[in-house]
Tab-separated table of N, CA and C in Angstrom:
chain	number	residue	atom	x	y	z
P	29	MET	N	0.840	-1.177	0.000
P	29	MET	CA	0.000	0.000	0.000
P	29	MET	C	0.885	1.241	0.000
P	30	SER	N	0.623	2.152	-0.886
P	30	SER	CA	1.401	3.377	-1.004
P	30	SER	C	0.864	4.440	-0.053
P	31	LEU	N	1.763	5.061	0.687
P	31	LEU	CA	1.383	6.103	1.638
P	31	LEU	C	2.098	7.406	1.310
P	32	ASP	N	2.048	7.805	0.024
P	32	ASP	CA	2.646	9.089	-0.360
P	32	ASP	C	1.943	10.201	0.422
P	33	ASN	N	2.697	11.188	0.848
P	33	ASN	CA	2.069	12.292	1.575
P	33	ASN	C	1.404	13.292	0.649
P	34	LEU	N	1.990	13.554	-0.524
P	34	LEU	CA	1.359	14.425	-1.512
P	34	LEU	C	1.429	13.717	-2.853
P	35	THR	N	0.267	13.419	-3.424
P	35	THR	CA	0.187	12.795	-4.743
P	35	THR	C	-0.543	13.754	-5.665
P	36	VAL	N	0.090	14.082	-6.786
P	36	VAL	CA	-0.491	15.005	-7.759
P	36	VAL	C	-0.760	14.200	-9.030
P	37	LEU	N	-2.033	14.112	-9.414
P	37	LEU	CA	-2.441	13.278	-10.546
P	37	LEU	C	-2.840	14.134	-11.739
P	38	GLY	N	-1.968	14.233	-12.727
P	38	GLY	CA	-2.277	14.893	-13.995
P	38	GLY	C	-2.720	16.339	-13.882
P	39	SER	N	-2.261	17.043	-12.896
P	39	SER	CA	-2.712	18.416	-12.670
P	39	SER	C	-2.077	19.392	-13.657
P	40	THR	N	-2.905	20.277	-14.185
P	40	THR	CA	-2.432	21.354	-15.055
P	40	THR	C	-2.845	22.709	-14.479
P	41	VAL	N	-3.018	22.777	-13.177
P	41	VAL	CA	-3.424	24.000	-12.499
P	41	VAL	C	-2.418	25.107	-12.793
P	42	ARG	N	-2.904	26.303	-13.080
P	42	ARG	CA	-2.012	27.421	-13.408
P	42	ARG	C	-1.331	27.998	-12.184
P	43	GLU	N	-1.971	27.930	-11.030
P	43	GLU	CA	-1.342	28.409	-9.796
P	43	GLU	C	-0.368	27.349	-9.304
P	44	PRO	N	0.853	27.740	-8.938
P	44	PRO	CA	1.828	26.739	-8.483
P	44	PRO	C	1.481	26.184	-7.104
P	45	ILE	N	1.963	24.995	-6.855
P	45	ILE	CA	1.939	24.425	-5.511
P	45	ILE	C	3.187	24.958	-4.825
P	46	ASP	N	3.042	25.588	-3.656
P	46	ASP	CA	4.241	26.130	-3.012
P	46	ASP	C	4.180	25.998	-1.493
P	47	HIS	N	5.364	26.084	-0.911
P	47	HIS	CA	5.551	26.013	0.543
P	47	HIS	C	4.948	24.739	1.131
P	48	VAL	N	5.472	23.584	0.705
P	48	VAL	CA	5.027	22.285	1.198
P	48	VAL	C	6.190	21.627	1.928
P	49	GLU	N	5.927	21.131	3.139
P	49	GLU	CA	6.912	20.356	3.898
P	49	GLU	C	6.303	19.013	4.250
P	50	VAL	N	7.041	17.938	3.973
P	50	VAL	CA	6.606	16.590	4.316
P	50	VAL	C	7.631	16.012	5.286
P	51	PHE	N	7.155	15.518	6.423
P	51	PHE	CA	8.039	14.963	7.451
P	51	PHE	C	7.670	13.510	7.704
P	52	ALA	N	8.657	12.622	7.597
P	52	ALA	CA	8.508	11.197	7.915
P	52	ALA	C	7.383	10.531	7.125
P	53	ALA	N	7.403	10.689	5.809
P	53	ALA	CA	6.396	10.051	4.951
P	53	ALA	C	6.515	8.535	5.047
P	54	GLY	N	5.380	7.842	4.973
P	54	GLY	CA	5.368	6.382	5.028
P	54	GLY	C	5.798	5.722	3.734
P	55	ASP	N	5.918	6.483	2.663
P	55	ASP	CA	6.388	5.985	1.367
P	55	ASP	C	7.105	7.161	0.700
P	56	ASP	N	6.761	7.501	-0.551
P	56	ASP	CA	7.335	8.686	-1.180
P	56	ASP	C	6.765	9.938	-0.503
P	57	SER	N	7.574	10.964	-0.380
P	57	SER	CA	7.059	12.212	0.181
P	57	SER	C	6.128	12.902	-0.800
P	58	VAL	N	6.580	13.061	-2.052
P	58	VAL	CA	5.791	13.736	-3.084
P	58	VAL	C	5.899	12.927	-4.367
P	59	GLU	N	4.763	12.672	-5.018
P	59	GLU	CA	4.785	11.951	-6.290
P	59	GLU	C	3.875	12.650	-7.292
P	60	PHE	N	4.398	12.810	-8.513
P	60	PHE	CA	3.649	13.423	-9.610
P	60	PHE	C	3.380	12.354	-10.661
P	61	PHE	N	2.113	12.188	-11.037
P	61	PHE	CA	1.724	11.311	-12.129
P	61	PHE	C	1.229	12.199	-13.268
P	62	GLY	N	2.108	12.546	-14.191
P	62	GLY	CA	1.736	13.375	-15.325
P	62	GLY	C	1.417	14.807	-14.918
P	63	GLY	N	0.973	15.588	-15.901
P	63	GLY	CA	0.593	16.968	-15.648
P	63	GLY	C	1.732	17.945	-15.848
P	64	THR	N	1.414	19.230	-15.612
P	64	THR	CA	2.387	20.295	-15.834
P	64	THR	C	2.399	21.315	-14.706
P	65	VAL	N	1.792	20.998	-13.571
P	65	VAL	CA	1.748	21.953	-12.471
P	65	VAL	C	3.170	22.320	-12.037
P	66	ASN	N	3.390	23.589	-11.715
P	66	ASN	CA	4.696	24.077	-11.268
P	66	ASN	C	4.725	24.132	-9.740
P	67	THR	N	5.938	24.037	-9.173
P	67	THR	CA	6.066	24.069	-7.714
P	67	THR	C	7.229	24.956	-7.291
P	68	LYS	N	7.148	25.442	-6.037
P	68	LYS	CA	8.235	26.178	-5.398
P	68	LYS	C	8.257	25.823	-3.918
P	69	TYR	N	9.439	25.795	-3.362
P	69	TYR	CA	9.639	25.608	-1.913
P	69	TYR	C	9.019	24.308	-1.406
P	70	MET	N	9.607	23.191	-1.834
P	70	MET	CA	9.172	21.869	-1.387
P	70	MET	C	10.276	21.288	-0.508
P	71	ALA	N	9.903	20.753	0.659
P	71	ALA	CA	10.874	20.134	1.564
P	71	ALA	C	10.397	18.741	1.944
P	72	SER	N	11.331	17.785	1.914
P	72	SER	CA	11.047	16.412	2.305
P	72	SER	C	12.096	15.986	3.325
P	73	ILE	N	11.620	15.540	4.488
P	73	ILE	CA	12.525	15.205	5.589
P	73	ILE	C	12.200	13.799	6.079
P	74	PHE	N	13.186	12.898	6.026
P	74	PHE	CA	13.102	11.540	6.591
P	74	PHE	C	11.993	10.685	5.972
P	75	SER	N	11.938	10.630	4.668
P	75	SER	CA	10.974	9.791	3.961
P	75	SER	C	11.341	8.319	4.081
P	76	ASP	N	10.328	7.429	4.097
P	76	ASP	CA	10.586	5.984	4.121
P	76	ASP	C	10.987	5.445	2.750
P	77	ASP	N	10.702	6.160	1.685
P	77	ASP	CA	11.068	5.712	0.337
P	77	ASP	C	11.722	6.889	-0.377
P	78	ASP	N	11.293	7.182	-1.596
P	78	ASP	CA	11.874	8.297	-2.346
P	78	ASP	C	11.332	9.621	-1.817
P	79	HIS	N	12.150	10.650	-1.889
P	79	HIS	CA	11.658	11.967	-1.515
P	79	HIS	C	10.712	12.494	-2.584
P	80	PHE	N	11.172	12.476	-3.840
P	80	PHE	CA	10.385	13.017	-4.945
P	80	PHE	C	10.352	11.985	-6.063
P	81	ASP	N	9.156	11.579	-6.468
P	81	ASP	CA	8.973	10.534	-7.478
P	81	ASP	C	8.180	11.133	-8.643
P	82	ILE	N	8.720	11.030	-9.850
P	82	ILE	CA	8.127	11.621	-11.047
P	82	ILE	C	7.756	10.491	-12.008
P	83	ASP	N	6.499	10.468	-12.481
P	83	ASP	CA	6.010	9.394	-13.348
P	83	ASP	C	5.099	9.931	-14.443
P	84	GLN	N	4.908	9.116	-15.461
P	84	GLN	CA	3.856	9.207	-16.466
P	84	GLN	C	3.702	10.582	-17.119
P	85	GLY	N	4.820	11.134	-17.580
P	85	GLY	CA	4.765	12.328	-18.416
P	85	GLY	C	4.732	13.661	-17.700
P	86	TYR	N	5.145	13.714	-16.441
P	86	TYR	CA	5.155	14.996	-15.729
P	86	TYR	C	6.167	15.937	-16.374
P	87	ARG	N	5.773	17.206	-16.620
P	87	ARG	CA	6.615	18.171	-17.322
P	87	ARG	C	6.601	19.557	-16.665
P	88	GLY	N	6.419	19.623	-15.367
P	88	GLY	CA	6.348	20.913	-14.677
P	88	GLY	C	7.699	21.562	-14.439
P	89	LYS	N	7.642	22.820	-13.989
P	89	LYS	CA	8.832	23.594	-13.624
P	89	LYS	C	8.862	23.715	-12.106
P	90	ASN	N	10.030	23.425	-11.526
P	90	ASN	CA	10.130	23.319	-10.074
P	90	ASN	C	11.398	23.986	-9.584
P	91	GLN	N	11.288	24.698	-8.446
P	91	GLN	CA	12.501	25.285	-7.886
P	91	GLN	C	12.408	25.382	-6.368
P	92	PHE	N	13.601	25.467	-5.776
P	92	PHE	CA	13.781	25.573	-4.331
P	92	PHE	C	13.244	24.329	-3.612
P	93	TRP	N	13.784	23.165	-3.977
P	93	TRP	CA	13.424	21.906	-3.320
P	93	TRP	C	14.577	21.474	-2.426
P	94	PHE	N	14.226	20.841	-1.290
P	94	PHE	CA	15.205	20.367	-0.318
P	94	PHE	C	14.783	18.995	0.187
P	95	ALA	N	15.748	18.070	0.329
P	95	ALA	CA	15.472	16.746	0.887
P	95	ALA	C	16.649	16.301	1.745
P	96	ILE	N	16.332	15.702	2.907
P	96	ILE	CA	17.356	15.111	3.768
P	96	ILE	C	16.837	13.768	4.275
P	97	GLN	N	17.736	12.780	4.271
P	97	GLN	CA	17.375	11.423	4.651
P	97	GLN	C	17.974	11.057	6.006
P	98	ALA	N	17.200	10.383	6.837
P	98	ALA	CA	17.700	9.862	8.112
P	98	ALA	C	18.605	8.663	7.837
P	99	PRO	N	19.557	8.368	8.726
P	99	PRO	CA	20.478	7.259	8.501
P	99	PRO	C	19.804	5.899	8.377
P	100	ASP	N	18.669	5.698	9.005
P	100	ASP	CA	18.038	4.380	9.044
P	100	ASP	C	16.790	4.272	8.172
P	101	ARG	N	16.579	5.208	7.257
P	101	ARG	CA	15.353	5.219	6.467
P	101	ARG	C	15.662	5.570	5.014
P	102	GLY	N	14.677	5.313	4.164
P	102	GLY	CA	14.656	5.920	2.853
P	102	GLY	C	15.334	5.212	1.717
P	103	ASP	N	15.221	5.858	0.581
P	103	ASP	CA	15.672	5.313	-0.687
P	103	ASP	C	16.325	6.447	-1.475
P	104	LYS	N	15.785	6.814	-2.614
P	104	LYS	CA	16.392	7.820	-3.483
P	104	LYS	C	15.916	9.229	-3.156
P	105	GLY	N	16.750	10.216	-3.496
P	105	GLY	CA	16.312	11.599	-3.424
P	105	GLY	C	15.262	11.866	-4.490
P	106	PHE	N	15.582	11.504	-5.743
P	106	PHE	CA	14.664	11.632	-6.871
P	106	PHE	C	14.573	10.295	-7.582
P	107	GLU	N	13.363	9.883	-7.926
P	107	GLU	CA	13.165	8.757	-8.833
P	107	GLU	C	12.342	9.288	-9.994
P	108	LEU	N	12.916	9.264	-11.189
P	108	LEU	CA	12.247	9.801	-12.369
P	108	LEU	C	12.074	8.691	-13.391
P	109	ASP	N	10.824	8.450	-13.799
P	109	ASP	CA	10.579	7.477	-14.852
P	109	ASP	C	9.278	7.804	-15.558
P	110	ASN	N	8.939	6.978	-16.526
P	110	ASN	CA	7.707	7.189	-17.281
P	110	ASN	C	6.725	6.054	-17.032
P	111	GLY	N	7.082	5.114	-16.211
P	111	GLY	CA	6.227	3.975	-15.911
P	111	GLY	C	7.033	2.882	-15.263
P	112	LYS	N	6.453	1.719	-15.168
P	112	LYS	CA	7.109	0.596	-14.508
P	112	LYS	C	8.038	-0.131	-15.475
P	113	ASN	N	9.159	-0.641	-14.934
P	113	ASN	CA	10.077	-1.434	-15.758
P	113	ASN	C	9.334	-2.621	-16.364
P	114	GLY	N	9.548	-2.850	-17.633
P	114	GLY	CA	8.931	-3.986	-18.305
P	114	GLY	C	7.509	-3.734	-18.777
P	115	ASP	N	6.932	-2.575	-18.489
P	115	ASP	CA	5.576	-2.263	-18.910
P	115	ASP	C	5.635	-1.387	-20.160
P	116	SER	N	5.505	-2.010	-21.327
P	116	SER	CA	5.702	-1.290	-22.590
P	116	SER	C	4.646	-0.205	-22.816
P	117	VAL	N	3.479	-0.325	-22.215
P	117	VAL	CA	2.448	0.705	-22.376
P	117	VAL	C	2.947	2.027	-21.819
P	118	TYR	N	3.499	2.015	-20.610
P	118	TYR	CA	4.000	3.242	-19.996
P	118	TYR	C	5.327	3.687	-20.606
P	119	GLN	N	6.192	2.749	-20.940
P	119	GLN	CA	7.510	3.117	-21.447
P	119	GLN	C	7.423	3.913	-22.733
P	120	SER	N	6.463	3.590	-23.574
P	120	SER	CA	6.362	4.290	-24.851
P	120	SER	C	5.293	5.382	-24.833
P	121	ALA	N	4.687	5.642	-23.670
P	121	ALA	CA	3.625	6.643	-23.579
P	121	ALA	C	4.185	8.053	-23.783
P	122	THR	N	3.374	8.903	-24.368
P	122	THR	CA	3.748	10.303	-24.509
P	122	THR	C	2.681	11.154	-23.835
P	123	PRO	N	3.039	12.319	-23.295
P	123	PRO	CA	4.394	12.859	-23.309
P	123	PRO	C	5.302	12.114	-22.345
P	124	VAL	N	6.573	12.097	-22.656
P	124	VAL	CA	7.579	11.497	-21.790
P	124	VAL	C	7.842	12.450	-20.626
P	125	SER	N	8.071	11.908	-19.438
P	125	SER	CA	8.414	12.756	-18.284
P	125	SER	C	9.663	13.563	-18.608
P	126	MET	N	9.582	14.888	-18.446
P	126	MET	CA	10.713	15.774	-18.715
P	126	MET	C	10.558	17.040	-17.873
P	127	PRO	N	10.650	16.911	-16.535
P	127	PRO	CA	10.511	18.083	-15.670
P	127	PRO	C	11.754	18.956	-15.665
P	128	ASN	N	11.586	20.174	-15.182
P	128	ASN	CA	12.683	21.129	-15.002
P	128	ASN	C	12.825	21.419	-13.517
P	129	PHE	N	14.081	21.397	-13.021
P	129	PHE	CA	14.356	21.665	-11.610
P	129	PHE	C	15.477	22.686	-11.497
P	130	ALA	N	15.330	23.631	-10.569
P	130	ALA	CA	16.383	24.613	-10.297
P	130	ALA	C	16.494	24.817	-8.792
P	131	ASN	N	17.730	24.969	-8.326
P	131	ASN	CA	17.999	25.275	-6.919
P	131	ASN	C	17.513	24.148	-6.007
P	132	ILE	N	18.157	22.999	-6.145
P	132	ILE	CA	17.766	21.774	-5.440
P	132	ILE	C	18.916	21.326	-4.538
P	133	THR	N	18.584	20.868	-3.320
P	133	THR	CA	19.559	20.267	-2.410
P	133	THR	C	19.037	18.904	-1.972
P	134	VAL	N	19.856	17.845	-2.141
P	134	VAL	CA	19.494	16.489	-1.726
P	134	VAL	C	20.632	15.942	-0.863
P	135	ILE	N	20.321	15.583	0.390
P	135	ILE	CA	21.305	15.000	1.300
P	135	ILE	C	20.845	13.582	1.609
P	136	ASN	N	21.551	12.603	1.047
P	136	ASN	CA	21.189	11.202	1.222
P	136	ASN	C	21.913	10.596	2.415
P	137	SER	N	21.359	9.492	2.904
P	137	SER	CA	21.979	8.713	3.960
P	137	SER	C	23.093	7.857	3.363
P	138	THR	N	24.084	7.554	4.163
P	138	THR	CA	25.136	6.625	3.718
P	138	THR	C	25.006	5.279	4.409
P	139	THR	N	24.026	5.131	5.303
P	139	THR	CA	23.907	3.893	6.071
P	139	THR	C	22.551	3.236	5.980
P	140	SER	N	21.661	3.710	5.126
P	140	SER	CA	20.321	3.133	5.005
P	140	SER	C	20.403	1.699	4.504
P	141	ASN	N	19.431	0.880	4.884
P	141	ASN	CA	19.353	-0.492	4.396
P	141	ASN	C	18.644	-0.596	3.049
P	142	ALA	N	18.114	0.500	2.556
P	142	ALA	CA	17.393	0.492	1.279
P	142	ALA	C	18.338	0.132	0.138
P	143	SER	N	17.811	-0.556	-0.871
P	143	SER	CA	18.646	-1.049	-1.963
P	143	SER	C	19.262	0.063	-2.804
P	144	ASP	N	18.574	1.165	-2.953
P	144	ASP	CA	19.066	2.254	-3.790
P	144	ASP	C	19.464	3.474	-2.978
P	145	ASN	N	19.882	3.281	-1.731
P	145	ASN	CA	20.095	4.429	-0.844
P	145	ASN	C	21.232	5.332	-1.284
P	146	THR	N	22.076	4.892	-2.206
P	146	THR	CA	23.170	5.742	-2.666
P	146	THR	C	22.765	6.620	-3.845
P	147	LEU	N	21.536	6.497	-4.301
P	147	LEU	CA	21.102	7.285	-5.446
P	147	LEU	C	20.502	8.601	-4.988
P	148	GLY	N	21.164	9.677	-5.334
P	148	GLY	CA	20.556	10.974	-5.113
P	148	GLY	C	19.500	11.216	-6.171
P	149	ILE	N	19.860	10.903	-7.418
P	149	ILE	CA	18.951	11.095	-8.552
P	149	ILE	C	18.962	9.813	-9.377
P	150	GLY	N	17.831	9.161	-9.474
P	150	GLY	CA	17.715	7.932	-10.250
P	150	GLY	C	16.841	8.156	-11.469
P	151	LEU	N	17.437	8.113	-12.661
P	151	LEU	CA	16.690	8.234	-13.914
P	151	LEU	C	16.405	6.830	-14.420
P	152	ARG	N	15.137	6.555	-14.646
P	152	ARG	CA	14.763	5.226	-15.091
P	152	ARG	C	14.140	5.285	-16.478
P	153	THR	N	13.149	4.443	-16.705
P	153	THR	CA	12.646	4.187	-18.050
P	153	THR	C	12.022	5.393	-18.736
P	154	TRP	N	12.454	5.658	-19.942
P	154	TRP	CA	11.864	6.610	-20.874
P	154	TRP	C	11.578	7.961	-20.221
P	155	THR	N	12.589	8.556	-19.652
P	155	THR	CA	12.407	9.838	-18.996
P	155	THR	C	13.589	10.747	-19.239
P	156	GLY	N	13.428	12.002	-18.914
P	156	GLY	CA	14.507	12.968	-18.998
P	156	GLY	C	14.300	14.020	-17.929
P	157	VAL	N	15.281	14.890	-17.745
P	157	VAL	CA	15.165	15.948	-16.743
P	157	VAL	C	16.162	17.047	-17.076
P	158	ASN	N	15.787	18.288	-16.818
P	158	ASN	CA	16.698	19.424	-16.890
P	158	ASN	C	16.905	19.918	-15.466
P	159	MET	N	18.178	20.118	-15.073
P	159	MET	CA	18.481	20.552	-13.710
P	159	MET	C	19.498	21.678	-13.727
P	160	TRP	N	19.246	22.691	-12.897
P	160	TRP	CA	20.151	23.816	-12.708
P	160	TRP	C	20.426	23.970	-11.221
P	161	ASN	N	21.676	24.241	-10.844
P	161	ASN	CA	22.042	24.545	-9.458
P	161	ASN	C	21.597	23.453	-8.485
P	162	VAL	N	22.185	22.276	-8.630
P	162	VAL	CA	21.843	21.132	-7.783
P	162	VAL	C	23.014	20.815	-6.860
P	163	ILE	N	22.710	20.672	-5.571
P	163	ILE	CA	23.696	20.200	-4.590
P	163	ILE	C	23.238	18.827	-4.143
P	164	GLN	N	24.148	17.849	-4.252
P	164	GLN	CA	23.826	16.489	-3.850
P	164	GLN	C	24.925	15.975	-2.938
P	165	LYS	N	24.560	15.505	-1.758
P	165	LYS	CA	25.529	15.007	-0.777
P	165	LYS	C	25.252	13.538	-0.509
P	166	ASN	N	26.307	12.718	-0.487
P	166	ASN	CA	26.211	11.282	-0.189
P	166	ASN	C	25.318	10.535	-1.171
P	167	GLY	N	25.409	10.857	-2.415
P	167	GLY	CA	24.606	10.157	-3.410
P	167	GLY	C	25.263	10.224	-4.756
P	168	GLU	N	24.652	9.581	-5.720
P	168	GLU	CA	25.163	9.608	-7.077
P	168	GLU	C	23.992	9.715	-8.040
P	169	VAL	N	24.297	10.041	-9.260
P	169	VAL	CA	23.288	10.060	-10.317
P	169	VAL	C	23.392	8.736	-11.047
P	170	ASN	N	22.272	8.066	-11.226
P	170	ASN	CA	22.251	6.794	-11.928
P	170	ASN	C	21.271	6.880	-13.077
P	171	ARG	N	21.746	6.543	-14.248
P	171	ARG	CA	20.910	6.566	-15.444
P	171	ARG	C	20.656	5.142	-15.878
P	172	SER	N	19.405	4.769	-16.042
P	172	SER	CA	19.032	3.422	-16.453
P	172	SER	C	19.630	3.095	-17.815
P	173	GLU	N	20.178	1.920	-17.928
P	173	GLU	CA	20.693	1.465	-19.223
P	173	GLU	C	19.637	0.676	-19.984
P	174	GLU	N	18.485	0.430	-19.357
P	174	GLU	CA	17.463	-0.396	-19.974
P	174	GLU	C	16.764	0.307	-21.137
P	175	HIS	N	16.506	1.592	-20.980
P	175	HIS	CA	15.732	2.325	-21.962
P	175	HIS	C	16.281	3.736	-22.068
P	176	THR	N	15.717	4.499	-22.943
P	176	THR	CA	16.166	5.870	-23.147
P	176	THR	C	15.902	6.714	-21.913
P	177	SER	N	16.916	7.383	-21.419
P	177	SER	CA	16.751	8.392	-20.370
P	177	SER	C	17.775	9.476	-20.644
P	178	GLU	N	17.475	10.690	-20.203
P	178	GLU	CA	18.310	11.818	-20.550
P	178	GLU	C	18.420	12.766	-19.372
P	179	LEU	N	19.643	13.186	-19.070
P	179	LEU	CA	19.891	14.171	-18.019
P	179	LEU	C	20.586	15.358	-18.642
P	180	GLN	N	19.997	16.519	-18.497
P	180	GLN	CA	20.619	17.764	-18.948
P	180	GLN	C	20.966	18.548	-17.705
P	181	SER	N	22.229	18.809	-17.505
P	181	SER	CA	22.682	19.575	-16.353
P	181	SER	C	23.204	20.919	-16.836
P	182	HIS	N	22.739	21.985	-16.230
P	182	HIS	CA	23.090	23.329	-16.663
P	182	HIS	C	23.800	24.059	-15.539
P	183	SER	N	24.802	24.835	-15.858
P	183	SER	CA	25.494	25.589	-14.814
P	183	SER	C	25.092	27.054	-14.855
């Protein structure tokens, strides 16, 4: 059972979502399933799974995000994909997830028991991302070799 604290489903609202803090989420802190809603000032603290999970064609603009992981909890800072591995319906769906992020800080745990705890940013199936001004501590960027994924980093 998924216990995301904030789930956004295909939203195209013109007003941005802003000033959101999630503490000790039971699963992902924030998850977007498609849509183009923009966000500002998002904080995720001590999530049990991913801090920010992007799926199914999300293409919003986001800035001023912060995430920190407790030593005994959590998974990835960001998980970006277009669907589930092995599910060809989602992998080839359009639009492909391609969000924009600016001014992001992700501090991962180095001692979590989670399988992907070293991933600050995990790019998976049929997705891309543009990122500006990202600080990542105790993590790495991992790009899936299974399918097309794209990371654009701007200075």
